Tab-separated table of C-alpha atoms in Angstrom:
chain	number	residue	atom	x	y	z
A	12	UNK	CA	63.621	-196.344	150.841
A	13	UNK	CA	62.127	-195.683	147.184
A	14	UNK	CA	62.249	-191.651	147.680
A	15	UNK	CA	65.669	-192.341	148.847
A	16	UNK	CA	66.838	-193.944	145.880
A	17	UNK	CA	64.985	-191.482	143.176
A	18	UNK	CA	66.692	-189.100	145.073
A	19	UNK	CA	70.095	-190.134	143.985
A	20	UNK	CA	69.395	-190.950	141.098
A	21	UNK	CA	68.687	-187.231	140.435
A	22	UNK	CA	71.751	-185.934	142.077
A	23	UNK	CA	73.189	-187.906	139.851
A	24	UNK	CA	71.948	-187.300	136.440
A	25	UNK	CA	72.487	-183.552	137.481
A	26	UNK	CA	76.013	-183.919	138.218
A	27	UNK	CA	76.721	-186.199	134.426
A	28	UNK	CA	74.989	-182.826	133.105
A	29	UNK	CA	76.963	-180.422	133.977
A	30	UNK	CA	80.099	-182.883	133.710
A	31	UNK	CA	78.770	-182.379	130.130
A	32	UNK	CA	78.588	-178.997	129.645
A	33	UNK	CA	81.416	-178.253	131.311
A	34	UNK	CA	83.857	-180.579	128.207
A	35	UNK	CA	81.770	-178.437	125.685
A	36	UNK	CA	83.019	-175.174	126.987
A	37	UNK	CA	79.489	-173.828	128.297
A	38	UNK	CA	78.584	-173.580	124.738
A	39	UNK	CA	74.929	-174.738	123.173
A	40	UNK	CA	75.069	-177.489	121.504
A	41	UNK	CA	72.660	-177.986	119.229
A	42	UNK	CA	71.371	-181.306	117.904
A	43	UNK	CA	69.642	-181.614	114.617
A	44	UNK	CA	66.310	-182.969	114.743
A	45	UNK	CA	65.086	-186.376	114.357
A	46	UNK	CA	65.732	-187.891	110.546
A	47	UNK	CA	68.150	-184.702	109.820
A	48	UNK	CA	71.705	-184.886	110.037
A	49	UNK	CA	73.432	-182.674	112.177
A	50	UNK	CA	75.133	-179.747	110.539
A	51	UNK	CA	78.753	-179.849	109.227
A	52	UNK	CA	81.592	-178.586	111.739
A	53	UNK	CA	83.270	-175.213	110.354
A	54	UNK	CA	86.711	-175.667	109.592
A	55	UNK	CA	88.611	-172.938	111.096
A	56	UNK	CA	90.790	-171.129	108.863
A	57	UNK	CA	94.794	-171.657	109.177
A	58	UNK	CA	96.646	-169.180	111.069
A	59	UNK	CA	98.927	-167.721	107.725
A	60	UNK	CA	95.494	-167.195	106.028
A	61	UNK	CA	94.030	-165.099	108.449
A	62	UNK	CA	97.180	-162.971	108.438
A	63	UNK	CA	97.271	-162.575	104.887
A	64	UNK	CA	93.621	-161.951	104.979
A	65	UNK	CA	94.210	-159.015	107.710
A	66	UNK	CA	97.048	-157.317	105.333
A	67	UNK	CA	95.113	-157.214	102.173
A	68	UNK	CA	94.994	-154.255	100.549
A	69	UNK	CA	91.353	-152.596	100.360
A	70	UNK	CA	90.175	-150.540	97.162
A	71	UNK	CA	89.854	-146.962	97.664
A	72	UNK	CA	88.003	-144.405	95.669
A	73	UNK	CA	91.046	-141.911	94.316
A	74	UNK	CA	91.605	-139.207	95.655
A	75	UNK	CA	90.902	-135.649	93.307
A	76	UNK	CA	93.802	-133.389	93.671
A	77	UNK	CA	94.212	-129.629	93.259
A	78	UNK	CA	95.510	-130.735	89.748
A	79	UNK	CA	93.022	-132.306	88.398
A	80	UNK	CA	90.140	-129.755	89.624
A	81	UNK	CA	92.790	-127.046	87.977
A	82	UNK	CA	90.852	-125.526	84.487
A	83	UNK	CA	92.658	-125.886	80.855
A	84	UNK	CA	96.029	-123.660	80.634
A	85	UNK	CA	95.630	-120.338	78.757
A	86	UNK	CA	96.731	-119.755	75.451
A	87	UNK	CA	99.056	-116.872	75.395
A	88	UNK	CA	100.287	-115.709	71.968
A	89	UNK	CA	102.764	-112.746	71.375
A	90	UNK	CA	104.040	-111.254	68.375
A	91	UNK	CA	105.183	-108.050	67.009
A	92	UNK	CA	103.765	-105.795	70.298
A	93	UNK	CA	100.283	-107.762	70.007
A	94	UNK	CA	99.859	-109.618	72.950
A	95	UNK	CA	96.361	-112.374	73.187
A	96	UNK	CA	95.879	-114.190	76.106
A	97	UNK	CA	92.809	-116.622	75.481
A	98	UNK	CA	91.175	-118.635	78.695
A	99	UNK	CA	91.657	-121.952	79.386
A	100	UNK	CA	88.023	-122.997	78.871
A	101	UNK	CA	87.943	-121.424	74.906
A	102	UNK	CA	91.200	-123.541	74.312
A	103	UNK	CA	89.843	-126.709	75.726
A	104	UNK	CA	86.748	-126.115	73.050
A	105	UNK	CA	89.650	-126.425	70.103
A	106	UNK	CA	89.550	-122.408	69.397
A	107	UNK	CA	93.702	-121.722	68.782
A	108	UNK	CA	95.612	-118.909	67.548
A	109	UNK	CA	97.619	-119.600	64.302
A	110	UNK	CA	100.526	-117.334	63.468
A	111	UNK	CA	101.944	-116.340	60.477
A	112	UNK	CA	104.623	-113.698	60.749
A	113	UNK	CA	105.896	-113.951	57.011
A	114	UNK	CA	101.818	-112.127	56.208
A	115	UNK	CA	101.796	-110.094	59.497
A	116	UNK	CA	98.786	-111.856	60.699
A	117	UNK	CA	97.312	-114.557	63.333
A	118	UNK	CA	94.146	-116.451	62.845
A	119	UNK	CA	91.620	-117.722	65.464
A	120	UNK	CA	90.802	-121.040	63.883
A	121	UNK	CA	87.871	-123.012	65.320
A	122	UNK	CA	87.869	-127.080	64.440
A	123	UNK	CA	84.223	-127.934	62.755
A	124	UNK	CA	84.128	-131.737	61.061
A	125	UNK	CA	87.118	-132.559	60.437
A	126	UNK	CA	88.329	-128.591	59.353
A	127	UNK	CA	89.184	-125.301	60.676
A	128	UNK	CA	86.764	-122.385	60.334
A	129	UNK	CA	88.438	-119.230	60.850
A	130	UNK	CA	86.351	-117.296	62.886
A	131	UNK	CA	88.567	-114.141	63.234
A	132	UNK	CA	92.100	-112.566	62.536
A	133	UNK	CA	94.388	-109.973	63.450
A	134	UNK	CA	96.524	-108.272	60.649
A	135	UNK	CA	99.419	-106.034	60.830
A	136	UNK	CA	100.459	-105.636	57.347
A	137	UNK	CA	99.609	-102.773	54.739
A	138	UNK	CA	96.432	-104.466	53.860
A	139	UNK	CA	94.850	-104.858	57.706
A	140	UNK	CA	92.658	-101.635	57.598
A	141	UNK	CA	91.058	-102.430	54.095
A	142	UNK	CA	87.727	-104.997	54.284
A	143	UNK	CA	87.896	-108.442	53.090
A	144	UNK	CA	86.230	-110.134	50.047
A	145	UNK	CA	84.498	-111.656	52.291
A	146	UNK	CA	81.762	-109.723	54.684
A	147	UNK	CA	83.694	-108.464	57.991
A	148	UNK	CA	83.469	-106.169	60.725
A	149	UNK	CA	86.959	-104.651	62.093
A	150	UNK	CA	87.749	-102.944	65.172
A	151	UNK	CA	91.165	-101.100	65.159
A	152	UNK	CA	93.498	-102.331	68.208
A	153	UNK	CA	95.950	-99.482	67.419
A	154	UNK	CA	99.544	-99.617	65.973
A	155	UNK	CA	102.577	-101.729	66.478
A	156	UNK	CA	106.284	-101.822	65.547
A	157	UNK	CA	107.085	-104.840	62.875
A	158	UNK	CA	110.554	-104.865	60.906
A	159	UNK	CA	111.232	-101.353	62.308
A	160	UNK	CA	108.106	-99.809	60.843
A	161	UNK	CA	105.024	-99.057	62.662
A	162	UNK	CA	101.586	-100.513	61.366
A	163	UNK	CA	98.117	-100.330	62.748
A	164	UNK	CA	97.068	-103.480	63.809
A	165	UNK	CA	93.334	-104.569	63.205
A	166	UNK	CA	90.993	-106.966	64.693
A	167	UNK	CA	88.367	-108.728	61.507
A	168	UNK	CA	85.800	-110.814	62.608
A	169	UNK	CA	84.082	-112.713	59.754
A	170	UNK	CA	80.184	-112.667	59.281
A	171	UNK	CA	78.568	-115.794	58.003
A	172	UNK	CA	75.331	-116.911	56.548
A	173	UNK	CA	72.651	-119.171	58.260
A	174	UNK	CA	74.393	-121.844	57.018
A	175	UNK	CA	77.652	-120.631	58.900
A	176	UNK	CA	79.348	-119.840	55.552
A	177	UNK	CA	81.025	-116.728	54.662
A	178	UNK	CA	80.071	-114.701	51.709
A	179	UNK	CA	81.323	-111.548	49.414
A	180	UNK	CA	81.495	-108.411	50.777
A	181	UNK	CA	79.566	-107.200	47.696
A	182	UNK	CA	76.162	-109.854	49.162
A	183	UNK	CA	73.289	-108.607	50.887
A	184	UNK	CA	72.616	-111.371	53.805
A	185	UNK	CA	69.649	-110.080	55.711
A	186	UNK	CA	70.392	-113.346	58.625
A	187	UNK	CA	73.955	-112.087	58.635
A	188	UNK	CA	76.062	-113.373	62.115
A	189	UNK	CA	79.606	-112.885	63.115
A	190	UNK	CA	81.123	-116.209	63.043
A	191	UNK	CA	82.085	-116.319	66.539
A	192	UNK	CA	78.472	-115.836	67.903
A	193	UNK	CA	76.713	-118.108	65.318
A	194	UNK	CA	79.582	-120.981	66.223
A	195	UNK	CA	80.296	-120.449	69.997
A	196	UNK	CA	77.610	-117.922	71.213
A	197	UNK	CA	81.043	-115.539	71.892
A	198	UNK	CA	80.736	-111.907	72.050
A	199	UNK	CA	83.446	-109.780	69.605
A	200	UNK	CA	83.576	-107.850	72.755
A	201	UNK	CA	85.094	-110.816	74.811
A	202	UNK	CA	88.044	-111.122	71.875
A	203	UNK	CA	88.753	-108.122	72.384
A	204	UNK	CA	89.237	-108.185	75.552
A	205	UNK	CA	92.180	-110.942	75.273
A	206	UNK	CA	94.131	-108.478	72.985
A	207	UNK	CA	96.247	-106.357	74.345
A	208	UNK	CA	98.915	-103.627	72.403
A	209	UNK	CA	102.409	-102.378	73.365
A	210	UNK	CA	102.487	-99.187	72.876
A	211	UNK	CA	104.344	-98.132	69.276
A	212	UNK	CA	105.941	-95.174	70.533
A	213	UNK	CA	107.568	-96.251	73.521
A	214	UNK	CA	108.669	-99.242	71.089
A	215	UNK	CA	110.863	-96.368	69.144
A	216	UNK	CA	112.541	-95.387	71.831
A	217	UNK	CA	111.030	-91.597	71.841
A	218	UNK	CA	114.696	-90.155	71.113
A	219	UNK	CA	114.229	-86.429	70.254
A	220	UNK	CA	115.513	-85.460	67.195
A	221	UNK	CA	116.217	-89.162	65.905
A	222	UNK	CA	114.294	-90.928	63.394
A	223	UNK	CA	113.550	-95.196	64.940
A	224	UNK	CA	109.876	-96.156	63.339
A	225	UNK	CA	106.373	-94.559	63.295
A	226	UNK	CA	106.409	-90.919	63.920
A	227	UNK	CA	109.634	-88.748	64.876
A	228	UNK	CA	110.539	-87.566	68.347
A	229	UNK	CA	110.881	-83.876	67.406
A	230	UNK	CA	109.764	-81.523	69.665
A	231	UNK	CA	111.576	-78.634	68.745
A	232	UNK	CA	110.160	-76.215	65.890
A	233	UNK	CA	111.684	-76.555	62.488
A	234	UNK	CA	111.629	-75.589	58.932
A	235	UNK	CA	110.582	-78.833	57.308
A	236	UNK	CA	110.425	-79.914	53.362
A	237	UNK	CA	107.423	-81.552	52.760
A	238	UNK	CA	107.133	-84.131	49.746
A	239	UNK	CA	104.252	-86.520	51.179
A	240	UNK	CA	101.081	-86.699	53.080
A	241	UNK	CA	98.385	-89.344	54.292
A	242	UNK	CA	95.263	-90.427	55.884
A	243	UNK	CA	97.123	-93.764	56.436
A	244	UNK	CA	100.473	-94.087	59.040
A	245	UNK	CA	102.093	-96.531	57.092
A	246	UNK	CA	101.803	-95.104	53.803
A	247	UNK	CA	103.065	-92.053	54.527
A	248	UNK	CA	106.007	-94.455	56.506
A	249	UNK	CA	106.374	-96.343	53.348
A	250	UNK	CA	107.447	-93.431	51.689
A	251	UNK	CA	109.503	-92.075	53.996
A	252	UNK	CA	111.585	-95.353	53.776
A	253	UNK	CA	111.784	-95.048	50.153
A	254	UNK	CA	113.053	-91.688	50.735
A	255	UNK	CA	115.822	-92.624	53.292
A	256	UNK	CA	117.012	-95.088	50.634
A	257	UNK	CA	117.507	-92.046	48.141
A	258	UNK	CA	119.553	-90.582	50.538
A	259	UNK	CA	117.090	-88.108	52.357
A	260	UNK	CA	116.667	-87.840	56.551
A	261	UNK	CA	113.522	-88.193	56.174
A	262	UNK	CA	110.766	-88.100	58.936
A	263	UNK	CA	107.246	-88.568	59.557
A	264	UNK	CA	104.633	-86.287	61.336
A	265	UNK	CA	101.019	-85.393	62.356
A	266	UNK	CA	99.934	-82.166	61.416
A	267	UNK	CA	97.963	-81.643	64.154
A	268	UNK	CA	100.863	-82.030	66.218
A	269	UNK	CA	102.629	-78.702	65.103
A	270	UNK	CA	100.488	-75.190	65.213
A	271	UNK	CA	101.772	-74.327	61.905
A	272	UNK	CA	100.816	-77.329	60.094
A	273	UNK	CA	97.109	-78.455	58.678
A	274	UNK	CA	94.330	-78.286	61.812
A	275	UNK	CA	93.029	-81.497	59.592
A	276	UNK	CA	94.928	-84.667	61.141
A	277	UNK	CA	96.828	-85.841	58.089
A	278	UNK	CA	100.765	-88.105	58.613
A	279	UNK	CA	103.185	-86.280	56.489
A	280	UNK	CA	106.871	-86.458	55.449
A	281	UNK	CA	109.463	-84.524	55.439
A	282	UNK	CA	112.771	-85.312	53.549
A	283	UNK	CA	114.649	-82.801	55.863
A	284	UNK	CA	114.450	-81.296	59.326
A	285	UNK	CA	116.413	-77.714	59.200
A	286	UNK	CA	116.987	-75.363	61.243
A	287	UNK	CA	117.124	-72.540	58.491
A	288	UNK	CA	115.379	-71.646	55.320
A	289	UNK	CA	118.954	-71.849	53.937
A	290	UNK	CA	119.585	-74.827	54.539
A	291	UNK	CA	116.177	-75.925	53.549
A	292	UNK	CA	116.496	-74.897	50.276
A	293	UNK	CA	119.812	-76.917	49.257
A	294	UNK	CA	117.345	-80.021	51.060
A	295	UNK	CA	114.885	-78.749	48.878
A	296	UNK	CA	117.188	-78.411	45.222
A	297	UNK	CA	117.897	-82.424	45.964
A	298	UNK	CA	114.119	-83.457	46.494
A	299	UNK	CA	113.385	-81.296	43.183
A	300	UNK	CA	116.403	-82.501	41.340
A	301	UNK	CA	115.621	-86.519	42.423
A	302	UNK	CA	111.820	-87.735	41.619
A	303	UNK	CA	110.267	-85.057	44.332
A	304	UNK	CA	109.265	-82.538	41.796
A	305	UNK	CA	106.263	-81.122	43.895
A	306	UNK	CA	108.276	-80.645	47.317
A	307	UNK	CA	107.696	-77.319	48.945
A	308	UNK	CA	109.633	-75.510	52.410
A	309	UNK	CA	107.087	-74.801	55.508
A	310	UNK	CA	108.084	-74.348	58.882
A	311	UNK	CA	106.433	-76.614	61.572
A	312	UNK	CA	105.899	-74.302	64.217
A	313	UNK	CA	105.843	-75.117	68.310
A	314	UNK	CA	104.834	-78.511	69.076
A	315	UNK	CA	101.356	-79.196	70.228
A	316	UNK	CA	100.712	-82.372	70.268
C-alpha cells in the first residue's frame, strides 16, 4: 500500500513539472542563488524603436574618385610663338610663369619665405641674347614673330651662390649653381623641354617677293643695294624698319643664302630689290642722297639657301 502511494506521488510531481515548463515556454529559468536577488527582467525595446534603429544610416569611409587621384593641372603659357607647357606636379610646388608682354619676357618665379625667387626667364626683346648683370647661362630657343618683327628668343637661367643668392656677372663663385638645381634639384634640360617655338618663317607667311617680318621670301636672283649688315637678326631688322619709314622697300637677307653674297653667314639689308643695274642705281642715288652715304649695288645671285 506504501509503494503504491510513493508511486503517485511521483507521477504526480512529474506531471506539476512539466505543467511548469510548459507556461515558461521550454525556456531555462534560472534562479539566483540563495541571499542574491534574482536578476532584473530586460525590457524589450518598443516596436517604432527597433524600426528606427533598423533604418539608421551607417558611416562609410568615402569613396576616392578618379578626380581626386587626378595630378595638379598643367600650366600652359603662350605668347608671341613661345609656347611652355609646365607639369602639374612643378605647379603644385608654387613654380609659375609670369608674363610681361610690354618687356617681351616671362619669368619662372619660385615662392621662398614669403617672396618670389626668379629662377629663370625667357626674353624676346633686343636685349635677350646679351648676359645679365647678374651670372647666367642662356640657351637660344630660336626666333619668333612679336609686333611684326622677328626676334630670337632666349632661355637665361640664373646661377646663385651657396647661399642661393645671385651675384654680378663680373664675380668669381667657385660653388656656383643654377638656381633651379640648388632650389628644386631641376635639370635646365627639363625647362627646356616645356618650351616649345612656332616657327618664325611660317609666321610671315613665306610670300615670295613680299616683305612680312624676319627675312624676305625672295627666291629669285636680283641686283640688290646694300646699306646694312649684322651678326644679329634683329638689328639688321631694326634697320630695315627705319629704312621702310624713309621711304625705301627694304628687305632683309642671309648671305649665305645667295651664291653671290659673303660665304660668312652675316643678315644684311637691302633698301631695294631690282631687277636691273638701272634701276638700281636711281635706288641707289636716293640711299646716297638720304643718310645712306656708304650704300653700294651687288647682285645676289641664285638662291641657295
Amino acid at each position: 500500500m506504501r509503494k503504491m502511494l510513493r508511486l503517485m506521488l511521483s507521477v504526480l510531481l512529474l506531471a506539476c513539472l512539466a505543467a511548469s515548463l510548459a507556461a515558461c515556454g521550454g525556456q531555462k529559468v534560472e534562479t539566483a542563488p540563495a541571499g542574491e536577488a534574482a536578476p532584473a527582467e530586460t525590457e524589450a525595446a518598443p516596436p517604432e524603436l527597433v524600426e528606427t534603429l533598423r533604418n539608421e544610416p551607417r558611416a562609410v569611409a568615402p569613396e576616392t574618385t578618379e578626380e581626386d587621384s587626378e595630378e595638379p593641372e598643367d600650366q600652359v603659357v603662350s605668347v608671341a610663338g613661345i609656347t611652355v607647357v609646365m607639369p602639374g606636379r612643378w605647379a603644385a610646388k608654387g613654380l609659375y610663369w609670369a608674363v610681361d608682354e610690354r618687356f617681351q619676357l616671362m619669368r619662372l618665379e619660385y615662392p621662398l619665405n614669403g617672396d618670389r625667387v626668379q629662377i629663370a626667364e625667357i626674353d624676346w626683346d633686343e636685349r635677350a641674347s646679351l648676359p645679365y648683370e647678374a651670372d647666367d647661362e642662356l640657351w637660344t630657343l630660336g626666333n619668333v614673330v612679336s609686333n611684326g618683327t622677328v626676334r630670337p628668343a632666349v632661355l637665361h637661367i640664373i646661377y646663385v651662390d651657396s647661399d642661393g643668392k645671385a651675384y654680378s656677372a663680373n664675380t668669381s663663385v667657385s660653388d656656383a649653381t643654377l638656381a633651379c638645381e640648388y632650389f628644386l634639384g631641376l635639370s635646365p634640360e627639363e625647362i627646356l623641354s616645356w618650351i616649345t617655338i612656332e616657327d618664325a618663317g611660317a609666321a610671315s607667311g613665306g610670300q615670295s617677293g613680299a616683305y612680312t617680318s624676319g627675312l624676305s621670301g625672295r627666291r629669285s636672283e636680283f641686283c640688290g643695294v646694300w646699306a646694312y649688315a649684322s651678326k644679329e637678326l634683329w638689328e639688321a631688322e631694326d634697320f630695315a624698319a627705319d629704312a621702310r619709314s624713309r621711304g625705301f622697300s627694304a628687305e632683309v637677307f642671309l648671305t649665305t643664302d645667295w651664291s653671290n653674297l659673303n660665304t660668312e653667314p652675316w643678315y644684311v639689308v637691302s633698301l631695294g630689290c631690282c631687277a636691273s643695274e638701272d634701276e638700281a642705281y636711281g635706288v641707289l642715288e636716293s640711299a646716297h642722297s638720304s643718310v645712306y652715304g656708304d650704300a653700294y649695288i651687288k647682285w645676289s645671285g641664285d638662291y641657295i639657301g
